[in-house]
Coordinates of C-alpha atoms in Angstrom, one line a residue:
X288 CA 20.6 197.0 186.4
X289 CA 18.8 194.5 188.8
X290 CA 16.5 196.5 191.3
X291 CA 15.1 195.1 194.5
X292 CA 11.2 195.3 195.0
X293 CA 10.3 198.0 196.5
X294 CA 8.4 196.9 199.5
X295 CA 7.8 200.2 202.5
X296 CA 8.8 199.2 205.9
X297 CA 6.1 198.3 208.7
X298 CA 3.5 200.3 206.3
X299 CA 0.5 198.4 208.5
X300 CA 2.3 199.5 212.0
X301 CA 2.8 202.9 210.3
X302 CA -0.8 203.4 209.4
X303 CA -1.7 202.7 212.9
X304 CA 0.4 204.9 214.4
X305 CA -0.7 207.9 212.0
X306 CA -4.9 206.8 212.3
X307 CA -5.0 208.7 208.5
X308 CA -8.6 209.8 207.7
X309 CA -10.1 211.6 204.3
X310 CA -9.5 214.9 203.5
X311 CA -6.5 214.8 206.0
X312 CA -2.8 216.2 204.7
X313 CA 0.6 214.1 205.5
X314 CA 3.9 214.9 205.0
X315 CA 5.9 212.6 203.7
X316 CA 9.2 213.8 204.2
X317 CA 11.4 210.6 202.6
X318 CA 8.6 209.8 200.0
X319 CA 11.8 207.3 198.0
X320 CA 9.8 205.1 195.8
X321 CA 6.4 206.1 197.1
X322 CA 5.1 202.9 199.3
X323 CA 3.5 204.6 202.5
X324 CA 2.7 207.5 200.2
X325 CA 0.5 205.5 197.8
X326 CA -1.4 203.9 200.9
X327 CA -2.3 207.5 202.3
X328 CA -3.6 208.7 198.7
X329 CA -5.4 205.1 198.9
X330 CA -7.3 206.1 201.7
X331 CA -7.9 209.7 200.9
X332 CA -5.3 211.6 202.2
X333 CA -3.4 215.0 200.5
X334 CA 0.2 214.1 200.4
X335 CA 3.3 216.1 200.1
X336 CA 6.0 213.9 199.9
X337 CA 10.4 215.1 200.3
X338 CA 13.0 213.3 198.7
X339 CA 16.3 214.3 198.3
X340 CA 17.2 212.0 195.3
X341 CA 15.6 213.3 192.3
X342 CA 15.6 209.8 191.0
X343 CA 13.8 208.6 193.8
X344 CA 11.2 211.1 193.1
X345 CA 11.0 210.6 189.7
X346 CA 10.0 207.4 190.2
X347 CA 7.6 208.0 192.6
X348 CA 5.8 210.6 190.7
X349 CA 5.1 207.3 188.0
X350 CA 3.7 205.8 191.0
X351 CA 1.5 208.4 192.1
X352 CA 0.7 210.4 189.4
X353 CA -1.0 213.5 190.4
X354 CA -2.5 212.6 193.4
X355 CA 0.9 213.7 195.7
X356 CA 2.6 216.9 195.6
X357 CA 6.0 215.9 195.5
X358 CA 9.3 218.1 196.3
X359 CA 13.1 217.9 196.0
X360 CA 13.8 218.8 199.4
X361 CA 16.1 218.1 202.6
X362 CA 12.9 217.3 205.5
X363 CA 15.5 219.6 207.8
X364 CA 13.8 222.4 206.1
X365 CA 10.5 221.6 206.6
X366 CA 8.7 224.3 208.6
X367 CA 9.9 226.6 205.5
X368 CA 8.5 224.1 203.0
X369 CA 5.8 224.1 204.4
X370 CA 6.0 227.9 205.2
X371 CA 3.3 228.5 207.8
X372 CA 1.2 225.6 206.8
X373 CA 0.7 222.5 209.1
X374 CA -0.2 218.9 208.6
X375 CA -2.3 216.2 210.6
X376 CA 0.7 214.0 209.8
X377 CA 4.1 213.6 209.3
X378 CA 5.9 210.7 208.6
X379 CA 9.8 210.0 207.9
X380 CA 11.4 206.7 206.8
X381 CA 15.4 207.3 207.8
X382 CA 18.2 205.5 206.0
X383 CA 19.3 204.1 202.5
X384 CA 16.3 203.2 200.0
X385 CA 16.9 200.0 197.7
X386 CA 17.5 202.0 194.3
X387 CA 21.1 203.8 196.2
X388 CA 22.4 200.3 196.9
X389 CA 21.2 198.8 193.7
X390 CA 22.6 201.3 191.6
X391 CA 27.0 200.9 191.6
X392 CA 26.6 204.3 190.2
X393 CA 25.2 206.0 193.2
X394 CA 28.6 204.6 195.6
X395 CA 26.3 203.2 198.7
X396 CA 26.9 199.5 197.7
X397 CA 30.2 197.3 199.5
X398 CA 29.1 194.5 197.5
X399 CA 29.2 196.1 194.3
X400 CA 32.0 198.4 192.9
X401 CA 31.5 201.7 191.6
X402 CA 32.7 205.4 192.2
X403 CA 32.5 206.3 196.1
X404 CA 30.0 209.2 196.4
X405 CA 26.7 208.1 198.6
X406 CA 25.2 211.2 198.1
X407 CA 21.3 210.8 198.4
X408 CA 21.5 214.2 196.3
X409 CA 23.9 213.8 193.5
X410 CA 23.4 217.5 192.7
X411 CA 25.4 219.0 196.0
X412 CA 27.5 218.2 198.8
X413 CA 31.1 216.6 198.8
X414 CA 31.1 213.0 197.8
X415 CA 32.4 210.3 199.7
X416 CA 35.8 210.3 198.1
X417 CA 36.1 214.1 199.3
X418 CA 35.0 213.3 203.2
X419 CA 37.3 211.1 203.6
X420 CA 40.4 212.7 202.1
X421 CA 39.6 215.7 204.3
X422 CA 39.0 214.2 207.7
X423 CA 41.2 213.5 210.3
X424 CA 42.2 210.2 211.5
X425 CA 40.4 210.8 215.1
X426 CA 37.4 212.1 213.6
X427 CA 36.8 209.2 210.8
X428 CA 37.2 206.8 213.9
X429 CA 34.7 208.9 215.8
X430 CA 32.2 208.5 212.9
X431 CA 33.3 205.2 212.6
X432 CA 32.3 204.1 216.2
X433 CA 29.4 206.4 217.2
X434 CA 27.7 206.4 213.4
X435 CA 28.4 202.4 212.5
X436 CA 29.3 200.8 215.9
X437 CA 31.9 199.1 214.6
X438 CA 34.5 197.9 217.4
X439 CA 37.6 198.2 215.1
X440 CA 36.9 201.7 214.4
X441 CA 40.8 202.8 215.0
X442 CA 41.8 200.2 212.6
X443 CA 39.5 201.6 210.1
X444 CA 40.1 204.8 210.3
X445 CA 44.0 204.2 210.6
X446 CA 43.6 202.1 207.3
X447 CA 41.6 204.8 205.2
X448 CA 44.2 207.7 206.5
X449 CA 47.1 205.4 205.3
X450 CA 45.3 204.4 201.9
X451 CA 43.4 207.6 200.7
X452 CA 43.0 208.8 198.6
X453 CA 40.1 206.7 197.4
X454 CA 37.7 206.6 194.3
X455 CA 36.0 203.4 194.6
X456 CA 33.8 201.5 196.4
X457 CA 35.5 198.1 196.1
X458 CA 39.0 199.9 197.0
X459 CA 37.6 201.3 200.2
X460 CA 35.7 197.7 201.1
X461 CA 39.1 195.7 200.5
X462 CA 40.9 198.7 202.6
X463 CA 38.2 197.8 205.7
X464 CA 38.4 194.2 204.9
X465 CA 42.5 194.2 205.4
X466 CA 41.8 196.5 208.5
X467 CA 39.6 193.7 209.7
X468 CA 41.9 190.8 208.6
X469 CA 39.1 189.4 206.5
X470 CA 40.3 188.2 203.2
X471 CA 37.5 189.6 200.6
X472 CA 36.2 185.8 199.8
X473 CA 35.8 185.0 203.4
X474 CA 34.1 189.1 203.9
X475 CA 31.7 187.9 200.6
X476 CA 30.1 184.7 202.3
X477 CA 30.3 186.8 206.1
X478 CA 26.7 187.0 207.6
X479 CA 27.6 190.4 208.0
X480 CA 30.3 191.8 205.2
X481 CA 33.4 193.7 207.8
X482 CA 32.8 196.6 205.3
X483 CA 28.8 197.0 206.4
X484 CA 28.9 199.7 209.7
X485 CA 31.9 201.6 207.8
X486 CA 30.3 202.0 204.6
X487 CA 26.7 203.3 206.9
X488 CA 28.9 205.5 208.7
X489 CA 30.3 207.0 205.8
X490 CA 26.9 207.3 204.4
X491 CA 25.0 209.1 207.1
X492 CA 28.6 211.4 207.0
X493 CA 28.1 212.5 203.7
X494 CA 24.4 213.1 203.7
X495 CA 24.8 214.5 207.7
X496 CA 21.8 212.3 208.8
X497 CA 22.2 212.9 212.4
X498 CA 21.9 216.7 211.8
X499 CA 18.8 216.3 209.4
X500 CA 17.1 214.3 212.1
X501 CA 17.5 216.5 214.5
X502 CA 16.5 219.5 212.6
X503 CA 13.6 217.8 212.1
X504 CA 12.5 216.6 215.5
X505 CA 12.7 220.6 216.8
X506 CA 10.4 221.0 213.6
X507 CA 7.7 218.4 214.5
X508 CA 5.8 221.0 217.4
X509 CA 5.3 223.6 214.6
X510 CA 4.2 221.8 211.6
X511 CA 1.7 219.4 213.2
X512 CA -1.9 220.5 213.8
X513 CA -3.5 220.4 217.5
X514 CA -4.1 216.2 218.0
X515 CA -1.7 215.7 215.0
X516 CA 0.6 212.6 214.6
X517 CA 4.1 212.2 213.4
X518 CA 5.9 208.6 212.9
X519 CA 9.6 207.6 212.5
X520 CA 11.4 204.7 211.4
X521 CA 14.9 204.1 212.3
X522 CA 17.6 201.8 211.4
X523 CA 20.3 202.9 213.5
X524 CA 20.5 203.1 217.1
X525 CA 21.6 206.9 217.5
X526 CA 18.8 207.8 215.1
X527 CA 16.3 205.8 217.8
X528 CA 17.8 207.2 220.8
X529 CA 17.2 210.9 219.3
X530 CA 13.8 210.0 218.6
X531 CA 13.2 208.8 222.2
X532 CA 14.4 211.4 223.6
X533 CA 12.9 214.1 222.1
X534 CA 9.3 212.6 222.2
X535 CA 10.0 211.9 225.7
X536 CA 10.8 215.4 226.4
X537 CA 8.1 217.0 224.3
X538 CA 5.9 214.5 226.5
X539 CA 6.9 216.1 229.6
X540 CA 7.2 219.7 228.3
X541 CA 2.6 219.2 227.7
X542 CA 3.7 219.3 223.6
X543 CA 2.6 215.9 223.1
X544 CA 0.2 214.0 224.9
X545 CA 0.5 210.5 224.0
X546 CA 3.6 208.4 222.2
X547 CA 4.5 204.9 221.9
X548 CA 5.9 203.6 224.8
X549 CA 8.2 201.2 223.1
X550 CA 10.0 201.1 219.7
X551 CA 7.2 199.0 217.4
X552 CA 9.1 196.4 215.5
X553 CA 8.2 194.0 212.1
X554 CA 6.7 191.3 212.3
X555 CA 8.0 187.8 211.7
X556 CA 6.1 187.9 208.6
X557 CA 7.7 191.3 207.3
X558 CA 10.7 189.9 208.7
X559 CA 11.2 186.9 206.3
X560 CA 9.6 188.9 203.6
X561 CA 11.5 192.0 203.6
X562 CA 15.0 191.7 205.1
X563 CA 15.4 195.2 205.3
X564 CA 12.8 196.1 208.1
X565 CA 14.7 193.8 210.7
X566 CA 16.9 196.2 212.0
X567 CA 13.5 198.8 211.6
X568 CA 12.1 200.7 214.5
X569 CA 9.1 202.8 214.9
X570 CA 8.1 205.3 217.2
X571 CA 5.0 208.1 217.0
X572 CA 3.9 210.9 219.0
X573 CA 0.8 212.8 218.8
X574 CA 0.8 216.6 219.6
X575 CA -1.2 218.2 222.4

């Protein structure tokens, strides 16, 4: 199996944001391959890093060795992981990591066919199969729109109703692609394949990323220390919008006292270099 280099998303802009200093402890809570973990341990820092793919951290554990106490754990959870203890940083890395769409196995990948789960944790949950034989056609278009932003989302939703049940990923792309009257050569050589915000909204469905996140952003006030930083990066723009807002209203509640007033962005560079961190947006807070 071909992997894609891992390279971490705005790791420079997420270093700035989180001012790490010896002797400090950070949470990682999606530590995936361990990129922005390995630079904290680099400059000193106690890590604990989440993952809920034991394969991710598996292979970030060969990456960093012992120097990062790693856990198979949903970040939702965190004030109990943590259990009383609190951190001068926390940092979260949202979405898909490159081994889930490498892998045909795993069922993230349009592009490639294989059995339709997407579960970052293979070990629970419902696969993707079983969400969408189970849901209703108004709530797959629902997901659909608000999850993927896809503007044919009745269409897709009306095709996957009609056509379930499904068990691959290549029978549910083609099912998209006929909702979308795009042949599957023309969807292949498409800037963006018709399948793409279907297949996300499907993912963040299964593995109920919305939910996570915002379990998460209630967590923030009790793990972090007094002058503590946390840093997210988003890929979708419902996941930025809860960010926003809750940093915006932990700004006027006196929780935090300082956040980035606009979503940081990659560089050109980065942009070129890593495809993956166009669409990537950052934004940190720093508690009261």
């Amino acid at each position: 199996m071909k992997t894609t280099p891992h390279i971490p998303v705005l790791l420079r802009e997420s270093m700035a944001a989180l001012k790490p200093r010896k002797g400090q402890t950070a949470v990682d809570c999606t530590v995936g391959l361990g990129g922005h973990a390995a630079e904290l341990v680099r400059r000193g820092v106690k890590v604990i890093g989440l993952d809920l793919d034991p394969a991710n951290l598996e292979r970030a554990r060969e990456k960093l060795g012992t120097s990062a106490t790693l856990i198979h754990a949903n970040f939702a959870a965190l004030a109990s992981i943590l259990a009383g203890e609190t951190a001068h940083m926390v940092l979260a890395d949202l979405g898909v990591s490159s081994p889930h769409l490498d892998d045909p196995g795993r069922g993230f990948s349009y592009r490639k066919d294989g059995p339709l789960d997407m579960r970052m944790d293979p070990t629970r949950g419902e696969p993707a199969s079983a969400v969408l034989d189970r849901l209703s056609e108004e709530a797959l278009a629902a997901a659909i729109r608000d999850l993927g932003d896809e503007e044919d989302a009745e269409k897709v939703a009306r095709a996957i109703v009609e056509g379930r049940p499904f068990k691959t990923t290549r029978a549910l792309a083609e099912a998209v692609c006929d909702a979308r009257s795009f042949s599957w050569e023309r969807a292949i050589g498409a800037k963006l394949h018709p399948a793409a915000r279907t297949f996300q909204a499907v993912r963040m469905l299964v593995n109920r990323e919305i939910g996570n996140l915002e379990a998460l952003l209630r967590t923030l006030p009790a793990v972090l220390k007094a002058g503590g930083r946390a840093a997210v990066i988003s890929f979708h723009s419902g996941e930025d919008r809860l960010v926003k807002r809750a940093f915006r209203d932990g700004l006027r509640a006196g929780i935090y006292d300082a956040a980035s007033d606009e979503p940081i962005l990659a560089g050109e560079e980065e942009r070129e270099a890593n495809p993956r961190s166009r669409s990537a947006k950052l934004r940190w807070v720093r508690k009261a």
